[in-house]
Amino acid sequence: MTVPVRIALLGCGAEYSGVMPEIYEAARQVEAEVFYPDVTLADIRSAGKGFGLDVHSADLKLIIARAEALVTGRAEADAVFIATCFRCAEAAIVRNELRRYIHEASCLPVVSYSFTERTTSGTLLTRMEALVTIARRRALLARERQEGLTMGLDSGSATTKAIIMKDNEVIGTGWRPTTQVQQSADEVIALALEESGVRRSEIEAVGVTGYGRFLLGNAIGADLIQEELTVNSKGAVYLADRQHGFATVIDIGGMDNKAITVQDGIPGVFTMGGICAGASGRFLEMTAKRLGIDITELGPLAMKGTAKNVPMNSYCIVFGTQSLVNALAAGNTPADVAAAACHSVAEQVYEQQLQEVDIREPVIMVGGTSLISGLVHAMGELLQTEIVVPRYSQYIGAVGSALLASGFIRKE
Amino acid sequence: MAKVYIYPGTSLILSDLVARFGHQPLGSALAVRERVQTPGLDSPPLQITPEDPKKGLRYAAVEVPSGVRGRMSLFGPQIEEAEAGIIISDADLSFGCMGCARTNELVQFLLHRRDIPLLELDYPCNDEEGVRFVAAIKEFLSSLPGGVST
């Protein structure tokens, strides 16, 4: 029987929001157990002084004391989950500072989340799974070269991707919009096999990631079924050739976004959010449709425009689009509108997600939206850095899966 | 006998004093006890389900964090039910505490809005203040309808 990964819960308000069963269930699904680190009353009394943040809420003092116990080794854990109420300013400050403190002062993987009473175990599952992967599979994540003949699949919410790799080289790719999970996967596998010129039976190991990973992975008997936070991090630093030291990975996806601070290829701090459709690739798709162009043309068009010429009244996908329509009606150029849409998405991710991780250079953008040059440019301007977009960045999950899957090749 | 809301709600000392003087203490222990003694275990440890923060909307708007509304679903009805209240400011954690500062502000605000007798005291810092503290609580509780003079 596998020893469960022990995840320390530093929570404020979770018990009173009715979400504890959801937290426990998400942990159970990834063979982890959630526990509260033991502290004494004296620890809580001195917590504010030691940490340097004097908060009013007693539960926040308590989680500061628990964090100090973890960092100093008075309490032991494999990973840390910080959960506080959504919309609580005091808790947000503590949540962010504790995450930074634990990351810097210990080697514990940490993720934070602000919940409402509507938070479900499904929402928490990928985050918990990533914590467990980092805690349990460090050796696997240390892999820096792909070996043998492996296939990676990324069953994403918007698109399905396949990659075939041989001896550390990509030899086949497949890409399709996701319709039926299995059918889309079959199509991209066929495309990748055709391009690579190998037979399915020759593939030595398969890795699967993305939303459809469990369905697909079980159906095809994958060797590795892995959430996209660790897989994408690994794929990003591998493709960008930044496997050592720090990096930040940004993946603006079709349904949610990921921002990950990576150290030596292993995620340290990460956030994953479906903040809003207005901060996703969907908004850019809608903008392209409204402008009557293909999504591949949006980026170059945006590079010719000036975002500040278009007043955006909202980040919302509905009202934001309305602002774009109003701008067109007022005589703004399609280039300005395209630039404004890219800036809007980048700014929202910057304001609402990137504040939750430590931005460490190089910043690597991956996923399909990384091919939209206007979005990459807008993000680079906001972060005041040159963004790295590696080759095959749109296949990031599939590349990461193929890379990690080679650890499962059975040697004769 | 009067129903007396105690703040901090987890204070066993306050709860005991109220009961000793013939009244019913209203606080966290009572609110949580009623839940954990209810058949079925929906959401341990406090048995609060996602429905409770919605009940808390009676006391705090939807933009208020769910933890505040969940707490108010417990304390709000007690405040409405209370016929008197005792508020101890800056209490030591060992005396009793309420976890969320925003909830604490709202609880105290709602108690002040009720037209009921309220005793407000600072937590004592030494023996002399402690004696005056207990005497003040005794006098207040004795003055309430049905109070016991000991």
Short mmCIF file of N, CA, C and O in Angstrom, two decimals, chain A residues 113-212:
data_model
loop_
_atom_site.label_atom_id
_atom_site.label_comp_id
_atom_site.label_asym_id
_atom_site.label_seq_id
_atom_site.Cartn_x
_atom_site.Cartn_y
_atom_site.Cartn_z
N TYR A 113 -5.02 28.80 -2.50
CA TYR A 113 -6.30 28.90 -3.20
C TYR A 113 -7.26 29.74 -2.36
O TYR A 113 -7.28 29.62 -1.14
N SER A 114 -8.01 30.59 -3.02
CA SER A 114 -9.06 31.34 -2.30
C SER A 114 -10.40 30.75 -2.72
O SER A 114 -10.73 30.73 -3.90
N PHE A 115 -11.11 30.26 -1.74
CA PHE A 115 -12.34 29.50 -2.03
C PHE A 115 -13.59 30.30 -1.74
O PHE A 115 -13.56 31.31 -1.03
N THR A 116 -14.69 29.83 -2.30
CA THR A 116 -16.02 30.28 -1.90
C THR A 116 -16.77 29.03 -1.46
O THR A 116 -16.22 27.93 -1.53
N GLU A 117 -18.01 29.18 -1.06
CA GLU A 117 -18.77 28.00 -0.66
C GLU A 117 -19.07 27.10 -1.86
O GLU A 117 -19.51 25.97 -1.70
N ARG A 118 -18.81 27.61 -3.06
CA ARG A 118 -19.09 26.82 -4.27
C ARG A 118 -17.88 26.01 -4.74
O ARG A 118 -17.96 25.30 -5.73
N THR A 119 -16.76 26.14 -4.07
CA THR A 119 -15.56 25.40 -4.48
C THR A 119 -15.81 23.89 -4.34
O THR A 119 -16.32 23.42 -3.34
N THR A 120 -15.43 23.16 -5.39
CA THR A 120 -15.64 21.71 -5.38
C THR A 120 -14.30 20.98 -5.42
O THR A 120 -13.27 21.56 -5.75
N SER A 121 -14.37 19.69 -5.14
CA SER A 121 -13.14 18.88 -5.17
C SER A 121 -12.56 18.84 -6.58
O SER A 121 -11.34 18.77 -6.74
N GLY A 122 -13.43 18.90 -7.58
CA GLY A 122 -12.95 18.91 -8.97
C GLY A 122 -12.06 20.10 -9.24
O GLY A 122 -11.06 20.00 -9.95
N THR A 123 -12.41 21.26 -8.68
CA THR A 123 -11.61 22.47 -8.85
C THR A 123 -10.25 22.31 -8.19
O THR A 123 -9.25 22.81 -8.70
N LEU A 124 -10.22 21.62 -7.08
CA LEU A 124 -8.98 21.49 -6.30
C LEU A 124 -8.10 20.34 -6.76
O LEU A 124 -6.92 20.28 -6.41
N LEU A 125 -8.69 19.43 -7.54
CA LEU A 125 -8.01 18.16 -7.85
C LEU A 125 -6.65 18.35 -8.52
O LEU A 125 -5.65 17.75 -8.09
N THR A 126 -6.59 19.17 -9.58
CA THR A 126 -5.34 19.33 -10.31
C THR A 126 -4.26 19.91 -9.41
O THR A 126 -3.09 19.52 -9.48
N ARG A 127 -4.65 20.85 -8.54
CA ARG A 127 -3.68 21.46 -7.63
C ARG A 127 -3.14 20.43 -6.64
O ARG A 127 -1.94 20.35 -6.38
N MET A 128 -4.04 19.64 -6.08
CA MET A 128 -3.63 18.60 -5.14
C MET A 128 -2.75 17.58 -5.84
O MET A 128 -1.75 17.11 -5.29
N GLU A 129 -3.14 17.23 -7.07
CA GLU A 129 -2.39 16.23 -7.83
C GLU A 129 -0.96 16.74 -8.08
O GLU A 129 0.00 15.99 -7.99
N ALA A 130 -0.85 18.03 -8.40
CA ALA A 130 0.47 18.60 -8.65
C ALA A 130 1.32 18.56 -7.38
O ALA A 130 2.51 18.23 -7.42
N LEU A 131 0.71 18.88 -6.24
CA LEU A 131 1.45 18.81 -4.97
C LEU A 131 1.97 17.40 -4.73
O LEU A 131 3.13 17.20 -4.33
N VAL A 132 1.11 16.43 -4.97
CA VAL A 132 1.48 15.03 -4.74
C VAL A 132 2.58 14.61 -5.71
O VAL A 132 3.54 13.93 -5.32
N THR A 133 2.47 15.03 -6.96
CA THR A 133 3.49 14.68 -7.96
C THR A 133 4.85 15.22 -7.54
O THR A 133 5.86 14.52 -7.59
N ILE A 134 4.86 16.49 -7.13
CA ILE A 134 6.13 17.11 -6.77
C ILE A 134 6.73 16.42 -5.54
O ILE A 134 7.93 16.19 -5.45
N ALA A 135 5.84 16.08 -4.60
CA ALA A 135 6.32 15.44 -3.38
C ALA A 135 6.79 14.01 -3.63
O ALA A 135 7.77 13.55 -3.05
N ARG A 136 6.08 13.30 -4.49
CA ARG A 136 6.32 11.86 -4.65
C ARG A 136 7.22 11.52 -5.82
O ARG A 136 7.88 10.49 -5.82
N ARG A 137 7.21 12.38 -6.85
CA ARG A 137 7.89 12.00 -8.09
C ARG A 137 9.03 12.94 -8.46
O ARG A 137 9.19 13.28 -9.63
N ARG A 138 9.77 13.38 -7.49
CA ARG A 138 10.88 14.29 -7.78
C ARG A 138 11.89 13.65 -8.72
O ARG A 138 12.46 14.30 -9.59
N ALA A 139 12.11 12.35 -8.54
CA ALA A 139 13.08 11.65 -9.38
C ALA A 139 12.62 11.67 -10.84
O ALA A 139 13.41 11.90 -11.76
N LEU A 140 11.32 11.46 -11.04
CA LEU A 140 10.78 11.48 -12.41
C LEU A 140 10.92 12.87 -13.02
O LEU A 140 11.31 13.04 -14.18
N LEU A 141 10.62 13.90 -12.21
CA LEU A 141 10.67 15.26 -12.71
C LEU A 141 12.11 15.74 -12.96
O LEU A 141 12.33 16.76 -13.60
N ALA A 142 13.07 15.00 -12.44
CA ALA A 142 14.47 15.38 -12.65
C ALA A 142 14.96 15.01 -14.05
O ALA A 142 16.05 15.41 -14.46
N ARG A 143 14.16 14.25 -14.79
CA ARG A 143 14.57 13.81 -16.14
C ARG A 143 14.80 15.02 -17.05
O ARG A 143 13.96 15.91 -17.15
N GLU A 144 15.93 15.05 -17.72
CA GLU A 144 16.26 16.19 -18.59
C GLU A 144 16.34 15.82 -20.06
O GLU A 144 16.39 16.71 -20.92
N ARG A 145 16.39 14.52 -20.38
CA ARG A 145 16.46 14.09 -21.79
C ARG A 145 15.37 13.08 -22.07
O ARG A 145 15.06 12.23 -21.24
N GLN A 146 14.81 13.17 -23.26
CA GLN A 146 13.86 12.13 -23.69
C GLN A 146 14.68 10.99 -24.30
O GLN A 146 15.65 11.23 -25.01
N GLU A 147 14.27 9.80 -23.98
CA GLU A 147 14.98 8.63 -24.51
C GLU A 147 13.99 7.69 -25.17
O GLU A 147 12.81 7.65 -24.81
N GLY A 148 14.49 6.89 -26.12
CA GLY A 148 13.65 5.89 -26.79
C GLY A 148 12.61 6.53 -27.68
O GLY A 148 12.77 7.67 -28.16
N LEU A 149 11.51 5.80 -27.88
CA LEU A 149 10.43 6.27 -28.75
C LEU A 149 9.17 6.40 -27.90
O LEU A 149 8.60 5.39 -27.48
N THR A 150 8.77 7.63 -27.64
CA THR A 150 7.64 7.84 -26.74
C THR A 150 6.62 8.80 -27.37
O THR A 150 6.95 9.58 -28.26
N MET A 151 5.41 8.71 -26.85
CA MET A 151 4.35 9.60 -27.33
C MET A 151 3.75 10.36 -26.14
O MET A 151 3.58 9.80 -25.05
N GLY A 152 3.47 11.63 -26.36
CA GLY A 152 2.81 12.45 -25.35
C GLY A 152 1.49 12.96 -25.90
O GLY A 152 1.40 13.36 -27.07
N LEU A 153 0.46 12.92 -25.06
CA LEU A 153 -0.86 13.41 -25.47
C LEU A 153 -1.30 14.48 -24.49
O LEU A 153 -1.12 14.33 -23.28
N ASP A 154 -1.88 15.53 -25.01
CA ASP A 154 -2.44 16.59 -24.17
C ASP A 154 -3.89 16.79 -24.57
O ASP A 154 -4.19 17.36 -25.62
N SER A 155 -4.78 16.27 -23.73
CA SER A 155 -6.21 16.37 -24.03
C SER A 155 -6.74 17.64 -23.35
O SER A 155 -7.26 17.61 -22.23
N GLY A 156 -6.59 18.77 -24.02
CA GLY A 156 -6.96 20.05 -23.45
C GLY A 156 -8.44 20.38 -23.63
O GLY A 156 -9.17 19.69 -24.34
N SER A 157 -8.85 21.46 -22.97
CA SER A 157 -10.27 21.85 -23.05
C SER A 157 -10.62 22.38 -24.44
O SER A 157 -11.73 22.19 -24.92
N ALA A 158 -9.67 23.02 -25.09
CA ALA A 158 -9.94 23.59 -26.41
C ALA A 158 -9.34 22.75 -27.54
O ALA A 158 -9.98 22.57 -28.59
N THR A 159 -8.13 22.23 -27.33
CA THR A 159 -7.47 21.46 -28.38
C THR A 159 -6.82 20.20 -27.81
O THR A 159 -6.50 20.15 -26.63
N THR A 160 -6.67 19.23 -28.70
CA THR A 160 -5.97 18.00 -28.32
C THR A 160 -4.69 17.93 -29.14
O THR A 160 -4.70 18.22 -30.34
N LYS A 161 -3.59 17.58 -28.46
CA LYS A 161 -2.30 17.57 -29.14
C LYS A 161 -1.59 16.24 -28.90
O LYS A 161 -1.75 15.64 -27.83
N ALA A 162 -0.83 15.83 -29.90
CA ALA A 162 0.01 14.63 -29.76
C ALA A 162 1.42 14.94 -30.25
O ALA A 162 1.59 15.75 -31.17
N ILE A 163 2.37 14.35 -29.59
CA ILE A 163 3.78 14.51 -29.98
C ILE A 163 4.44 13.14 -29.93
O ILE A 163 4.21 12.38 -28.99
N ILE A 164 5.22 12.85 -30.93
CA ILE A 164 6.04 11.63 -30.86
C ILE A 164 7.50 12.07 -30.84
O ILE A 164 7.92 12.92 -31.64
N MET A 165 8.25 11.54 -29.90
CA MET A 165 9.66 11.90 -29.75
C MET A 165 10.53 10.66 -29.84
O MET A 165 10.14 9.56 -29.41
N LYS A 166 11.70 10.86 -30.43
CA LYS A 166 12.67 9.77 -30.51
C LYS A 166 14.05 10.32 -30.21
O LYS A 166 14.48 11.30 -30.84
N ASP A 167 14.69 9.74 -29.24
CA ASP A 167 16.06 10.13 -28.86
C ASP A 167 16.23 11.65 -28.74
O ASP A 167 17.08 12.26 -29.38
N ASN A 168 15.34 12.21 -27.96
CA ASN A 168 15.39 13.64 -27.61
C ASN A 168 15.04 14.59 -28.76
O ASN A 168 15.36 15.77 -28.72
N GLU A 169 14.35 14.08 -29.78
CA GLU A 169 13.92 14.93 -30.89
C GLU A 169 12.43 14.71 -31.13
O GLU A 169 11.94 13.58 -31.03
N VAL A 170 11.73 15.80 -31.48
CA VAL A 170 10.32 15.67 -31.87
C VAL A 170 10.30 15.20 -33.32
O VAL A 170 10.90 15.81 -34.20
N ILE A 171 9.60 14.08 -33.57
CA ILE A 171 9.56 13.56 -34.95
C ILE A 171 8.14 13.54 -35.51
O ILE A 171 7.96 13.29 -36.70
N GLY A 172 7.13 13.81 -34.67
CA GLY A 172 5.77 13.83 -35.20
C GLY A 172 4.87 14.67 -34.33
O GLY A 172 5.02 14.70 -33.10
N THR A 173 3.93 15.38 -34.98
CA THR A 173 2.99 16.23 -34.23
C THR A 173 1.57 16.02 -34.74
O THR A 173 1.37 15.68 -35.91
N GLY A 174 0.62 16.22 -33.87
CA GLY A 174 -0.79 16.19 -34.28
C GLY A 174 -1.56 17.21 -33.46
O GLY A 174 -1.29 17.39 -32.26
N TRP A 175 -2.50 17.88 -34.07
CA TRP A 175 -3.25 18.95 -33.38
C TRP A 175 -4.67 18.99 -33.93
O TRP A 175 -4.85 18.93 -35.16
N ARG A 176 -5.65 19.03 -33.07
CA ARG A 176 -7.04 19.12 -33.48
C ARG A 176 -7.85 19.85 -32.38
O ARG A 176 -7.54 19.70 -31.20
N PRO A 177 -8.87 20.60 -32.78
CA PRO A 177 -9.79 21.12 -31.76
C PRO A 177 -10.44 19.95 -31.02
O PRO A 177 -10.74 18.93 -31.64
N THR A 178 -10.62 20.09 -29.70
CA THR A 178 -11.23 18.99 -28.93
C THR A 178 -12.74 18.97 -29.16
O THR A 178 -13.42 19.97 -28.97
N THR A 179 -13.21 17.80 -29.61
CA THR A 179 -14.67 17.60 -29.69
C THR A 179 -14.98 16.45 -28.73
O THR A 179 -15.14 16.69 -27.54
N GLN A 180 -15.03 15.22 -29.24
CA GLN A 180 -15.13 14.06 -28.36
C GLN A 180 -13.70 13.74 -27.91
O GLN A 180 -12.79 13.66 -28.75
N VAL A 181 -13.51 13.54 -26.61
CA VAL A 181 -12.16 13.36 -26.07
C VAL A 181 -11.41 12.23 -26.78
O VAL A 181 -10.30 12.41 -27.29
N GLN A 182 -12.05 11.06 -26.84
CA GLN A 182 -11.39 9.90 -27.42
C GLN A 182 -11.17 10.07 -28.92
O GLN A 182 -10.09 9.79 -29.46
N GLN A 183 -12.21 10.56 -29.58
CA GLN A 183 -12.13 10.73 -31.05
C GLN A 183 -11.04 11.74 -31.43
O GLN A 183 -10.24 11.50 -32.34
N SER A 184 -10.99 12.84 -30.71
CA SER A 184 -9.97 13.86 -31.00
C SER A 184 -8.58 13.30 -30.77
O SER A 184 -7.65 13.57 -31.54
N ALA A 185 -8.47 12.49 -29.72
CA ALA A 185 -7.16 11.88 -29.43
C ALA A 185 -6.76 10.91 -30.54
O ALA A 185 -5.60 10.91 -30.99
N ASP A 186 -7.70 10.10 -30.99
CA ASP A 186 -7.41 9.16 -32.08
C ASP A 186 -6.91 9.91 -33.31
O ASP A 186 -5.97 9.47 -33.99
N GLU A 187 -7.54 11.04 -33.58
CA GLU A 187 -7.16 11.82 -34.78
C GLU A 187 -5.73 12.37 -34.66
O GLU A 187 -4.95 12.28 -35.60
N VAL A 188 -5.41 12.94 -33.49
CA VAL A 188 -4.07 13.54 -33.36
C VAL A 188 -2.98 12.47 -33.30
O VAL A 188 -1.87 12.67 -33.78
N ILE A 189 -3.34 11.31 -32.73
CA ILE A 189 -2.37 10.21 -32.70
C ILE A 189 -2.06 9.77 -34.14
O ILE A 189 -0.90 9.58 -34.52
N ALA A 190 -3.13 9.65 -34.94
CA ALA A 190 -2.95 9.24 -36.34
C ALA A 190 -2.08 10.26 -37.09
O ALA A 190 -1.18 9.87 -37.86
N LEU A 191 -2.33 11.53 -36.85
CA LEU A 191 -1.54 12.57 -37.51
C LEU A 191 -0.07 12.49 -37.12
O LEU A 191 0.83 12.58 -37.96
N ALA A 192 0.17 12.33 -35.83
CA ALA A 192 1.56 12.29 -35.33
C ALA A 192 2.28 11.04 -35.83
O ALA A 192 3.47 11.10 -36.19
N LEU A 193 1.57 9.90 -35.86
CA LEU A 193 2.19 8.66 -36.35
C LEU A 193 2.55 8.80 -37.83
O LEU A 193 3.63 8.40 -38.26
N GLU A 194 1.63 9.41 -38.57
CA GLU A 194 1.87 9.58 -40.01
C GLU A 194 3.09 10.47 -40.26
O GLU A 194 3.96 10.15 -41.07
N GLU A 195 3.15 11.58 -39.52
CA GLU A 195 4.27 12.51 -39.71
C GLU A 195 5.61 11.87 -39.30
O GLU A 195 6.64 12.11 -39.93
N SER A 196 5.56 11.07 -38.25
CA SER A 196 6.81 10.48 -37.76
C SER A 196 7.21 9.23 -38.52
O SER A 196 8.37 8.82 -38.46
N GLY A 197 6.24 8.61 -39.17
CA GLY A 197 6.54 7.40 -39.93
C GLY A 197 6.78 6.18 -39.06
O GLY A 197 7.47 5.25 -39.47
N VAL A 198 6.21 6.19 -37.86
CA VAL A 198 6.34 5.00 -37.00
C VAL A 198 4.96 4.40 -36.78
O VAL A 198 3.93 5.05 -37.00
N ARG A 199 4.97 3.12 -36.36
CA ARG A 199 3.70 2.45 -36.06
C ARG A 199 3.39 2.58 -34.57
O ARG A 199 4.29 2.70 -33.75
N ARG A 200 2.12 2.51 -34.26
CA ARG A 200 1.67 2.63 -32.87
C ARG A 200 2.34 1.58 -31.98
O ARG A 200 2.71 1.87 -30.84
N SER A 201 2.50 0.40 -32.55
CA SER A 201 3.06 -0.70 -31.77
C SER A 201 4.55 -0.47 -31.43
O SER A 201 5.09 -1.10 -30.52
N GLU A 202 5.17 0.43 -32.16
CA GLU A 202 6.59 0.68 -31.89
C GLU A 202 6.80 1.63 -30.71
O GLU A 202 7.91 1.75 -30.18
N ILE A 203 5.75 2.37 -30.34
CA ILE A 203 5.87 3.34 -29.25
C ILE A 203 6.17 2.60 -27.94
O ILE A 203 5.45 1.67 -27.57
N GLU A 204 7.20 3.04 -27.26
CA GLU A 204 7.64 2.31 -26.06
C GLU A 204 6.95 2.77 -24.77
O GLU A 204 6.86 2.01 -23.81
N ALA A 205 6.52 4.00 -24.77
CA ALA A 205 5.82 4.50 -23.57
C ALA A 205 4.96 5.71 -23.96
O ALA A 205 5.31 6.45 -24.88
N VAL A 206 3.85 5.87 -23.24
CA VAL A 206 2.92 6.96 -23.54
C VAL A 206 2.61 7.74 -22.26
O VAL A 206 2.37 7.14 -21.20
N GLY A 207 2.62 9.06 -22.38
CA GLY A 207 2.22 9.92 -21.26
C GLY A 207 1.02 10.76 -21.68
O GLY A 207 0.94 11.20 -22.83
N VAL A 208 0.09 10.99 -20.74
CA VAL A 208 -1.12 11.75 -21.06
C VAL A 208 -1.32 12.85 -20.02
O VAL A 208 -1.13 12.62 -18.82
N THR A 209 -1.71 14.01 -20.48
CA THR A 209 -2.03 15.11 -19.56
C THR A 209 -3.28 15.84 -20.07
O THR A 209 -3.85 15.47 -21.09
N GLY A 210 -3.68 16.88 -19.35
CA GLY A 210 -4.83 17.68 -19.77
C GLY A 210 -6.13 17.23 -19.12
O GLY A 210 -6.17 16.26 -18.37
N TYR A 211 -7.20 17.94 -19.44
CA TYR A 211 -8.49 17.68 -18.80
C TYR A 211 -8.99 16.25 -19.02
O TYR A 211 -9.62 15.66 -18.16
N GLY A 212 -8.70 15.72 -20.21
CA GLY A 212 -9.22 14.37 -20.51
C GLY A 212 -8.25 13.27 -20.16
O GLY A 212 -8.38 12.15 -20.64
#
